[in-house]
Amino acid sequence: MKQARPLPGYLVSRYKGWKATTYDENQAWYRHLAADGQHPRAMLISCCDSRVHVTSIFGADSGEFFIHRNIASLVPPCEPGGNHHGTSAAIEYAVTGLKVAHVIVMGHSYCGGVAGCHAMCSGKAPELEESTSFVGRWMDILRPGYDRLLPIKDEDTFLRDLEKEAVLISLENLMTFPFVSERVERGDLTLHGLWKDITNGSLLNYDPRADGFVPV
Amino acid sequence: MKQARPLPGYLVSRYKGWKATTYDENQAWYRHLAADGQHPRAMLISCCDSRVHVTSIFGADSGEFFIHRNIASLVPPCEPGGNHHGTSAAIEYAVTGLKVAHVIVMGHSYCGGVAGCHAMCSGKAPELEESTSFVGRWMDILRPGYDRLLPIKDEDTFLRDLEKEAVLISLENLMTFPFVSERVERGDLTLHGLWKDITNGSLLNYDPRADGFVPV
Amino acid sequence: MKQARPLPGYLVSRYKGWKATTYDENQAWYRHLAADGQHPRAMLISCCDSRVHVTSIFGADSGEFFIHRNIASLVPPCEPGGNHHGTSAAIEYAVTGLKVAHVIVMGHSYCGGVAGCHAMCSGKAPELEESTSFVGRWMDILRPGYDRLLPIKDEDTFLRDLEKEAVLISLENLMTFPFVSERVERGDLTLHGLWKDITNGSLLNYDPRADGFVPV
Amino acid sequence: MKQARPLPGYLVSRYKGWKATTYDENQAWYRHLAADGQHPRAMLISCCDSRVHVTSIFGADSGEFFIHRNIASLVPPCEPGGNHHGTSAAIEYAVTGLKVAHVIVMGHSYCGGVAGCHAMCSGKAPELEESTSFVGRWMDILRPGYDRLLPIKDEDTFLRDLEKEAVLISLENLMTFPFVSERVERGDLTLHGLWKDITNGSLLNYDPRADGFVPV
C-alpha cells in the first residue's frame, strides 16, 4: 500500500498530548476495557457531520456507546443479500452481539445529506439520480419520507421536516429487522429518535403520543 | 412510529449539562458553523467500538473532522450499483463534496469485528457464513486479508496482524474509487493508515517504506 | 529596495526541510485552504515575545487560528481616525470579515513590554515618556491599568499583576468596538482572557465570577 | 470585565496535552528563557492569516524569533506622534531593545488584506474608503504600491504582484525609521523580503540585483 503517508504533525502532537494526559490518567479503565471487552449500554446512530459529536453532547466515557456514523444517520430496511450492509452489520452486532439496551437515532439541522436528497427528489440534482452515485443511492432510503411530506410550502421548513422524517424512516426501518423488533416487543430493547438543532443547541425527542418532536 | 421511547433520564441530564456549559460557552462558534457550513480538513474512518473515540484522541473541536464509524473501520471496494453503499456514500461525500485533504483509516486492538472475521474464516462461526448474516457479509471485505496472512502461528499475534491488515485492505479499496485515486495522484488527497492499541494507548502509523506499522 | 539581503542559510535549510516534509505531506490541505479560503474559528491576540508561540500550545493546524501578535498583546480602545490602527484593523477583519467565534487575548509572565510600562509609569524610563517613543506611546494603552493597581507593595507581584491587568484592559477595550460589543451581546462572539506563566507552563483563565485568574 | 468566558474545552484539552509533553520535556529551556530573558536572532513580520505560521515553516524553537503579525505583514512609514503605533513599537522594541540581527518581512499569496486594498483602490469597496474603516486606513499603507503597479492587465497576476509590492513597501518604510537605517548602514541589521505561495509551498526572496523575487 505505497500511497499511505505519515500522520500530519499537528495530529501527532495532539495524540501525544492525549496519551500523556487523558490516557495516562485513565489507563486503569482503558486496560480494564481491553481485557474485559466492551459492554456499551446504547448504540448511537449519528451523522458523519463534523459539527455533531455525540460523545461530547452525552459526556461519553470510553466503553459507554457503540457509535455508528453515516451520512444523515440513516438506517436502511432489512434486506438480506441486498444493499447497505455496513449499517445493518453494525446494528446486528450491537443488538445481537453486544445486546445494547437502546438504539438512538439522531438527526440534525442543516444536514448536507438530507439537503442532497431534497435536491435529487425535486429534480435539481440529476447527477444524484445516476446509478453510479453512491450518495444518491444512499439517500434513496429517505425517498419515501420525501414523498410523504409533499407538497413543499416553505423550503426551509420542508428541509427541517425532512431531517426529522429521516429519523422516523430510520426507526421504522429498524423495526423491519427481526432481531430488533423481537427484542423491542419483549422489552429488551428500546428505540429513540432525536433531532438536534446545531444552531441553538436544542435537542428534540420523537414522542409517538404527540406524533412529533418535543424538547427533551 | 409508535415504538419510540423518551430518552433515558441520565442522557437528558447530561445533554442539559452540555447545553448549559459547552454549548453556551461556544455558541458563537456553533452558530457560525451552522450558518457557514462545515469545512472539515479530514475524514476519519473509525470503528463503532465504544472504546475508541477519535474526537478525544485528536482533540477535535466541532467542525474539524468528518467521521464515519462502522464495524472494523472497513472500506469496501468500489462497486457502483452493488453492496456496501453507506461507507462508499460517506467517502464520496467527504472527498467530492467537502473536498477533505486527508482520509485517515484507524483500526484498533481487540476489534470484535476482526475477531468475528477470524472465527468465520477459520470455520468456528458457521452462522456468520450464512447469506442472512449482515456482520458476516460485511466482514467478507476482510477475507482477502485473512488469506494473505495465513498460516496462523500464534492466535493473538494473528489477530493483531489481521486488525492491521484490515487497515491496509481499506486503504487499497479506497484507491479503487476513481474519485479517490485521481485526487491522490494529483496530490489533492492523502491517505493514512493507523492502528491503535487500546490497552496501552499507543498509536501506530503504516509506513510503506518499512511495509509495516511504526509508532507515530 | 536595494538593502534587502538573501535569507540566512540556516533559515533556507529549515524552509527546505519543511517543504520536503510538512508541506509535501499536507499539500492536499494547503491547496484546499488556498482554493477555499480560510475559515478560522478564533482570533488569538498574543505577544511578539519569542518565548510564547500559541500555535504550539494549542496544537494549531493551518487554517485554525487568525493570529495577531503585538507588544504585550494589547488592544487599544476604539478610536476611528486616531492611532493604533494595525490592531484595530486586525480585529475588524477577524470579527466582521472572517466572523470568528472567539477572540482570545493571551498575556504572559516576564513580558518586556509590561515591564517597560512599569518603568515608564514609575519614572524610571523617561525616554519612554517622549513623544517620539513608539514603545512608550503603545504602552500608554496600559497606563490606566497601572494606575488601578497602585500602590506597589512587592515589585515582582506588581509586575505579574500588571501583566494580567493588561489582559483585562484589552478585553475592556475590545468591548469599545461596536462591531465587537454587538456580537458579544448577541451571543455571536465570546471573549477570553488568558495569562501564561512561561516558567512553569501553567495557563490561567480570567473568571469574572471570581474576578481573578484561575487555572484552566 | 464581566463578559469574559472560559476557554473552550477542546483548547483546554490541547493545552494540557502540550503541558504534559512539549513543556515537560523542554522545561529546562523554558525556565532558562524565563530567567535569562529572550535573545531572539530575528524579528519576523508576518500576516495574521491562519494559513501562514512562520513558526512551522522555519522550525522555530522558543526564544528564536520575535514575531509581529498584522494584516498583510505591513510596516507603516516612521511617523512619530502619528498613526500605526503598534507595528512601529514592535520594530523599535526588537531593533533597539532586543537588538535582533534580521528583520524579515513575509507576504503570501491569496492575502485577504491585499485583495481588500485592491478592491478599495479600484473603487469596488467604497466602505473601505470611509474614515471609520480600520482595515481601509491600515491598507492605505499599500496605496503607493498599488499606484506604482498600474495599469492592471490580468487580475490574478496583479494581485500576486501587489502582494509582493506590499513586501517592498514595508522594506522601504522600515528604512524610514532612523534606528533601522542607521543599523542597516553600519551592518548591524539586515532586512529581508519574502513572499510565500500558500498553494504550492514555494518561498521567494527579494533580490535587489534582479529587482525581483527569486526562489530561496
mmCIF file with all atom_site columns, N, CA, C and O in Angstrom, chain C residues 17-48:
data_model
loop_
_atom_site.group_PDB
_atom_site.id
_atom_site.type_symbol
_atom_site.label_atom_id
_atom_site.label_alt_id
_atom_site.label_comp_id
_atom_site.label_asym_id
_atom_site.label_entity_id
_atom_site.label_seq_id
_atom_site.pdbx_PDB_ins_code
_atom_site.Cartn_x
_atom_site.Cartn_y
_atom_site.Cartn_z
_atom_site.occupancy
_atom_site.B_iso_or_equiv
_atom_site.pdbx_formal_charge
_atom_site.auth_seq_id
_atom_site.auth_comp_id
_atom_site.auth_asym_id
_atom_site.auth_atom_id
_atom_site.pdbx_PDB_model_num
ATOM 1   N N  . GLY C 1 17 ? 13.629  21.884 4.499  1.00 0.00 ? 17 GLY C N  1
ATOM 2   C CA . GLY C 1 17 ? 13.201  20.710 5.262  1.00 0.00 ? 17 GLY C CA 1
ATOM 3   C C  . GLY C 1 17 ? 11.687  20.704 5.463  1.00 0.00 ? 17 GLY C C  1
ATOM 4   O O  . GLY C 1 17 ? 11.022  19.685 5.275  1.00 0.00 ? 17 GLY C O  1
ATOM 5   N N  . TRP C 1 18 ? 11.149  21.853 5.797  1.00 0.00 ? 18 TRP C N  1
ATOM 6   C CA . TRP C 1 18 ? 9.692   21.974 5.988  1.00 0.00 ? 18 TRP C CA 1
ATOM 7   C C  . TRP C 1 18 ? 8.971   21.637 4.677  1.00 0.00 ? 18 TRP C C  1
ATOM 8   O O  . TRP C 1 18 ? 7.982   20.892 4.678  1.00 0.00 ? 18 TRP C O  1
ATOM 9   N N  . LYS C 1 19 ? 9.490   22.169 3.579  1.00 0.00 ? 19 LYS C N  1
ATOM 10  C CA . LYS C 1 19 ? 8.856   21.964 2.269  1.00 0.00 ? 19 LYS C CA 1
ATOM 11  C C  . LYS C 1 19 ? 8.839   20.473 1.905  1.00 0.00 ? 19 LYS C C  1
ATOM 12  O O  . LYS C 1 19 ? 7.844   19.961 1.374  1.00 0.00 ? 19 LYS C O  1
ATOM 13  N N  . ALA C 1 20 ? 9.949   19.784 2.194  1.00 0.00 ? 20 ALA C N  1
ATOM 14  C CA . ALA C 1 20 ? 10.065  18.376 1.796  1.00 0.00 ? 20 ALA C CA 1
ATOM 15  C C  . ALA C 1 20 ? 9.305   17.450 2.734  1.00 0.00 ? 20 ALA C C  1
ATOM 16  O O  . ALA C 1 20 ? 9.095   16.276 2.406  1.00 0.00 ? 20 ALA C O  1
ATOM 17  N N  . THR C 1 21 ? 8.899   17.960 3.880  1.00 0.00 ? 21 THR C N  1
ATOM 18  C CA . THR C 1 21 ? 8.209   17.086 4.842  1.00 0.00 ? 21 THR C CA 1
ATOM 19  C C  . THR C 1 21 ? 6.812   17.621 5.136  1.00 0.00 ? 21 THR C C  1
ATOM 20  O O  . THR C 1 21 ? 5.840   17.174 4.540  1.00 0.00 ? 21 THR C O  1
ATOM 21  N N  . THR C 1 22 ? 6.729   18.614 6.000  1.00 0.00 ? 22 THR C N  1
ATOM 22  C CA . THR C 1 22 ? 5.405   19.108 6.416  1.00 0.00 ? 22 THR C CA 1
ATOM 23  C C  . THR C 1 22 ? 4.575   19.561 5.219  1.00 0.00 ? 22 THR C C  1
ATOM 24  O O  . THR C 1 22 ? 3.408   19.201 5.101  1.00 0.00 ? 22 THR C O  1
ATOM 25  N N  . TYR C 1 23 ? 5.179   20.354 4.332  1.00 0.00 ? 23 TYR C N  1
ATOM 26  C CA . TYR C 1 23 ? 4.379   20.807 3.203  1.00 0.00 ? 23 TYR C CA 1
ATOM 27  C C  . TYR C 1 23 ? 3.966   19.635 2.311  1.00 0.00 ? 23 TYR C C  1
ATOM 28  O O  . TYR C 1 23 ? 2.787   19.466 1.994  1.00 0.00 ? 23 TYR C O  1
ATOM 29  N N  . ASP C 1 24 ? 4.964   18.834 1.918  1.00 0.00 ? 24 ASP C N  1
ATOM 30  C CA . ASP C 1 24 ? 4.647   17.762 0.972  1.00 0.00 ? 24 ASP C CA 1
ATOM 31  C C  . ASP C 1 24 ? 3.601   16.792 1.533  1.00 0.00 ? 24 ASP C C  1
ATOM 32  O O  . ASP C 1 24 ? 2.710   16.343 0.816  1.00 0.00 ? 24 ASP C O  1
ATOM 33  N N  . GLU C 1 25 ? 3.710   16.502 2.816  1.00 0.00 ? 25 GLU C N  1
ATOM 34  C CA . GLU C 1 25 ? 2.766   15.568 3.407  1.00 0.00 ? 25 GLU C CA 1
ATOM 35  C C  . GLU C 1 25 ? 1.368   16.154 3.572  1.00 0.00 ? 25 GLU C C  1
ATOM 36  O O  . GLU C 1 25 ? 0.389   15.420 3.675  1.00 0.00 ? 25 GLU C O  1
ATOM 37  N N  . ASN C 1 26 ? 1.298   17.462 3.651  1.00 0.00 ? 26 ASN C N  1
ATOM 38  C CA . ASN C 1 26 ? 0.000   18.106 3.887  1.00 0.00 ? 26 ASN C CA 1
ATOM 39  C C  . ASN C 1 26 ? -0.442  18.976 2.720  1.00 0.00 ? 26 ASN C C  1
ATOM 40  O O  . ASN C 1 26 ? -1.315  19.816 2.879  1.00 0.00 ? 26 ASN C O  1
ATOM 41  N N  . GLN C 1 27 ? 0.176   18.769 1.568  1.00 0.00 ? 27 GLN C N  1
ATOM 42  C CA . GLN C 1 27 ? -0.104  19.696 0.478  1.00 0.00 ? 27 GLN C CA 1
ATOM 43  C C  . GLN C 1 27 ? -1.566  19.691 0.053  1.00 0.00 ? 27 GLN C C  1
ATOM 44  O O  . GLN C 1 27 ? -2.098  20.707 -0.400 1.00 0.00 ? 27 GLN C O  1
ATOM 45  N N  . ALA C 1 28 ? -2.230  18.544 0.241  1.00 0.00 ? 28 ALA C N  1
ATOM 46  C CA . ALA C 1 28 ? -3.646  18.493 -0.127 1.00 0.00 ? 28 ALA C CA 1
ATOM 47  C C  . ALA C 1 28 ? -4.437  19.522 0.687  1.00 0.00 ? 28 ALA C C  1
ATOM 48  O O  . ALA C 1 28 ? -5.278  20.250 0.155  1.00 0.00 ? 28 ALA C O  1
ATOM 49  N N  . TRP C 1 29 ? -4.118  19.585 1.975  1.00 0.00 ? 29 TRP C N  1
ATOM 50  C CA . TRP C 1 29 ? -4.832  20.534 2.842  1.00 0.00 ? 29 TRP C CA 1
ATOM 51  C C  . TRP C 1 29 ? -4.410  21.966 2.547  1.00 0.00 ? 29 TRP C C  1
ATOM 52  O O  . TRP C 1 29 ? -5.242  22.879 2.501  1.00 0.00 ? 29 TRP C O  1
ATOM 53  N N  . TYR C 1 30 ? -3.125  22.221 2.284  1.00 0.00 ? 30 TYR C N  1
ATOM 54  C CA . TYR C 1 30 ? -2.683  23.573 1.959  1.00 0.00 ? 30 TYR C CA 1
ATOM 55  C C  . TYR C 1 30 ? -3.349  24.068 0.677  1.00 0.00 ? 30 TYR C C  1
ATOM 56  O O  . TYR C 1 30 ? -3.777  25.212 0.584  1.00 0.00 ? 30 TYR C O  1
ATOM 57  N N  . ARG C 1 31 ? -3.424  23.174 -0.314 1.00 0.00 ? 31 ARG C N  1
ATOM 58  C CA . ARG C 1 31 ? -4.077  23.577 -1.572 1.00 0.00 ? 31 ARG C CA 1
ATOM 59  C C  . ARG C 1 31 ? -5.564  23.870 -1.360 1.00 0.00 ? 31 ARG C C  1
ATOM 60  O O  . ARG C 1 31 ? -6.123  24.796 -1.938 1.00 0.00 ? 31 ARG C O  1
ATOM 61  N N  . HIS C 1 32 ? -6.180  23.015 -0.547 1.00 0.00 ? 32 HIS C N  1
ATOM 62  C CA . HIS C 1 32 ? -7.597  23.222 -0.246 1.00 0.00 ? 32 HIS C CA 1
ATOM 63  C C  . HIS C 1 32 ? -7.795  24.591 0.409  1.00 0.00 ? 32 HIS C C  1
ATOM 64  O O  . HIS C 1 32 ? -8.694  25.351 0.048  1.00 0.00 ? 32 HIS C O  1
ATOM 65  N N  . LEU C 1 33 ? -6.938  24.903 1.378  1.00 0.00 ? 33 LEU C N  1
ATOM 66  C CA . LEU C 1 33 ? -7.054  26.191 2.081  1.00 0.00 ? 33 LEU C CA 1
ATOM 67  C C  . LEU C 1 33 ? -6.842  27.361 1.130  1.00 0.00 ? 33 LEU C C  1
ATOM 68  O O  . LEU C 1 33 ? -7.478  28.409 1.266  1.00 0.00 ? 33 LEU C O  1
ATOM 69  N N  . ALA C 1 34 ? -5.926  27.194 0.175  1.00 0.00 ? 34 ALA C N  1
ATOM 70  C CA . ALA C 1 34 ? -5.680  28.278 -0.770 1.00 0.00 ? 34 ALA C CA 1
ATOM 71  C C  . ALA C 1 34 ? -6.901  28.476 -1.668 1.00 0.00 ? 34 ALA C C  1
ATOM 72  O O  . ALA C 1 34 ? -7.321  29.600 -1.932 1.00 0.00 ? 34 ALA C O  1
ATOM 73  N N  . ALA C 1 35 ? -7.497  27.376 -2.098 1.00 0.00 ? 35 ALA C N  1
ATOM 74  C CA . ALA C 1 35 ? -8.628  27.465 -3.025 1.00 0.00 ? 35 ALA C CA 1
ATOM 75  C C  . ALA C 1 35 ? -9.917  27.878 -2.311 1.00 0.00 ? 35 ALA C C  1
ATOM 76  O O  . ALA C 1 35 ? -10.738 28.626 -2.852 1.00 0.00 ? 35 ALA C O  1
ATOM 77  N N  . ASP C 1 36 ? -10.099 27.390 -1.101 1.00 0.00 ? 36 ASP C N  1
ATOM 78  C CA . ASP C 1 36 ? -11.375 27.546 -0.399 1.00 0.00 ? 36 ASP C CA 1
ATOM 79  C C  . ASP C 1 36 ? -11.372 28.758 0.523  1.00 0.00 ? 36 ASP C C  1
ATOM 80  O O  . ASP C 1 36 ? -12.412 29.177 1.024  1.00 0.00 ? 36 ASP C O  1
ATOM 81  N N  . GLY C 1 37 ? -10.204 29.329 0.784  1.00 0.00 ? 37 GLY C N  1
ATOM 82  C CA . GLY C 1 37 ? -10.114 30.433 1.741  1.00 0.00 ? 37 GLY C CA 1
ATOM 83  C C  . GLY C 1 37 ? -10.036 29.914 3.164  1.00 0.00 ? 37 GLY C C  1
ATOM 84  O O  . GLY C 1 37 ? -10.250 28.744 3.419  1.00 0.00 ? 37 GLY C O  1
ATOM 85  N N  . GLN C 1 38 ? -9.701  30.821 4.076  1.00 0.00 ? 38 GLN C N  1
ATOM 86  C CA . GLN C 1 38 ? -9.574  30.413 5.471  1.00 0.00 ? 38 GLN C CA 1
ATOM 87  C C  . GLN C 1 38 ? -10.911 30.541 6.203  1.00 0.00 ? 38 GLN C C  1
ATOM 88  O O  . GLN C 1 38 ? -11.718 31.414 5.886  1.00 0.00 ? 38 GLN C O  1
ATOM 89  N N  . HIS C 1 39 ? -11.168 29.659 7.139  1.00 0.00 ? 39 HIS C N  1
ATOM 90  C CA . HIS C 1 39 ? -12.373 29.705 7.983  1.00 0.00 ? 39 HIS C CA 1
ATOM 91  C C  . HIS C 1 39 ? -11.955 29.507 9.441  1.00 0.00 ? 39 HIS C C  1
ATOM 92  O O  . HIS C 1 39 ? -12.400 28.550 10.086 1.00 0.00 ? 39 HIS C O  1
ATOM 93  N N  . PRO C 1 40 ? -11.094 30.377 9.962  1.00 0.00 ? 40 PRO C N  1
ATOM 94  C CA . PRO C 1 40 ? -10.606 30.159 11.328 1.00 0.00 ? 40 PRO C CA 1
ATOM 95  C C  . PRO C 1 40 ? -11.715 30.303 12.349 1.00 0.00 ? 40 PRO C C  1
ATOM 96  O O  . PRO C 1 40 ? -12.644 31.094 12.159 1.00 0.00 ? 40 PRO C O  1
ATOM 97  N N  . ARG C 1 41 ? -11.632 29.522 13.433 1.00 0.00 ? 41 ARG C N  1
ATOM 98  C CA . ARG C 1 41 ? -12.679 29.581 14.453 1.00 0.00 ? 41 ARG C CA 1
ATOM 99  C C  . ARG C 1 41 ? -12.423 30.676 15.480 1.00 0.00 ? 41 ARG C C  1
ATOM 100 O O  . ARG C 1 41 ? -13.310 31.127 16.148 1.00 0.00 ? 41 ARG C O  1
ATOM 101 N N  . ALA C 1 42 ? -11.158 31.063 15.613 1.00 0.00 ? 42 ALA C N  1
ATOM 102 C CA . ALA C 1 42 ? -10.821 32.012 16.670 1.00 0.00 ? 42 ALA C CA 1
ATOM 103 C C  . ALA C 1 42 ? -9.739  32.973 16.219 1.00 0.00 ? 42 ALA C C  1
ATOM 104 O O  . ALA C 1 42 ? -8.925  32.653 15.355 1.00 0.00 ? 42 ALA C O  1
ATOM 105 N N  . MET C 1 43 ? -9.756  34.165 16.825 1.00 0.00 ? 43 MET C N  1
ATOM 106 C CA . MET C 1 43 ? -8.649  35.096 16.688 1.00 0.00 ? 43 MET C CA 1
ATOM 107 C C  . MET C 1 43 ? -7.866  35.041 17.986 1.00 0.00 ? 43 MET C C  1
ATOM 108 O O  . MET C 1 43 ? -8.460  35.101 19.069 1.00 0.00 ? 43 MET C O  1
ATOM 109 N N  . LEU C 1 44 ? -6.567  34.925 17.862 1.00 0.00 ? 44 LEU C N  1
ATOM 110 C CA . LEU C 1 44 ? -5.718  34.939 19.040 1.00 0.00 ? 44 LEU C CA 1
ATOM 111 C C  . LEU C 1 44 ? -4.870  36.201 19.028 1.00 0.00 ? 44 LEU C C  1
ATOM 112 O O  . LEU C 1 44 ? -4.213  36.485 18.023 1.00 0.00 ? 44 LEU C O  1
ATOM 113 N N  . ILE C 1 45 ? -4.922  36.956 20.117 1.00 0.00 ? 45 ILE C N  1
ATOM 114 C CA . ILE C 1 45 ? -4.085  38.144 20.234 1.00 0.00 ? 45 ILE C CA 1
ATOM 115 C C  . ILE C 1 45 ? -3.014  37.809 21.258 1.00 0.00 ? 45 ILE C C  1
ATOM 116 O O  . ILE C 1 45 ? -3.318  37.574 22.428 1.00 0.00 ? 45 ILE C O  1
ATOM 117 N N  . SER C 1 46 ? -1.789  37.715 20.779 1.00 0.00 ? 46 SER C N  1
ATOM 118 C CA . SER C 1 46 ? -0.714  37.247 21.639 1.00 0.00 ? 46 SER C CA 1
ATOM 119 C C  . SER C 1 46 ? 0.465   38.197 21.521 1.00 0.00 ? 46 SER C C  1
ATOM 120 O O  . SER C 1 46 ? 0.463   39.127 20.713 1.00 0.00 ? 46 SER C O  1
ATOM 121 N N  . CYS C 1 47 ? 1.454   37.977 22.335 1.00 0.00 ? 47 CYS C N  1
ATOM 122 C CA . CYS C 1 47 ? 2.615   38.871 22.372 1.00 0.00 ? 47 CYS C CA 1
ATOM 123 C C  . CYS C 1 47 ? 3.626   38.466 21.281 1.00 0.00 ? 47 CYS C C  1
ATOM 124 O O  . CYS C 1 47 ? 3.687   37.320 20.856 1.00 0.00 ? 47 CYS C O  1
ATOM 125 N N  . CYS C 1 48 ? 4.439   39.419 20.836 1.00 0.00 ? 48 CYS C N  1
ATOM 126 C CA . CYS C 1 48 ? 5.522   39.125 19.891 1.00 0.00 ? 48 CYS C CA 1
ATOM 127 C C  . CYS C 1 48 ? 6.611   38.277 20.536 1.00 0.00 ? 48 CYS C C  1
ATOM 128 O O  . CYS C 1 48 ? 7.463   37.727 19.821 1.00 0.00 ? 48 CYS C O  1
#
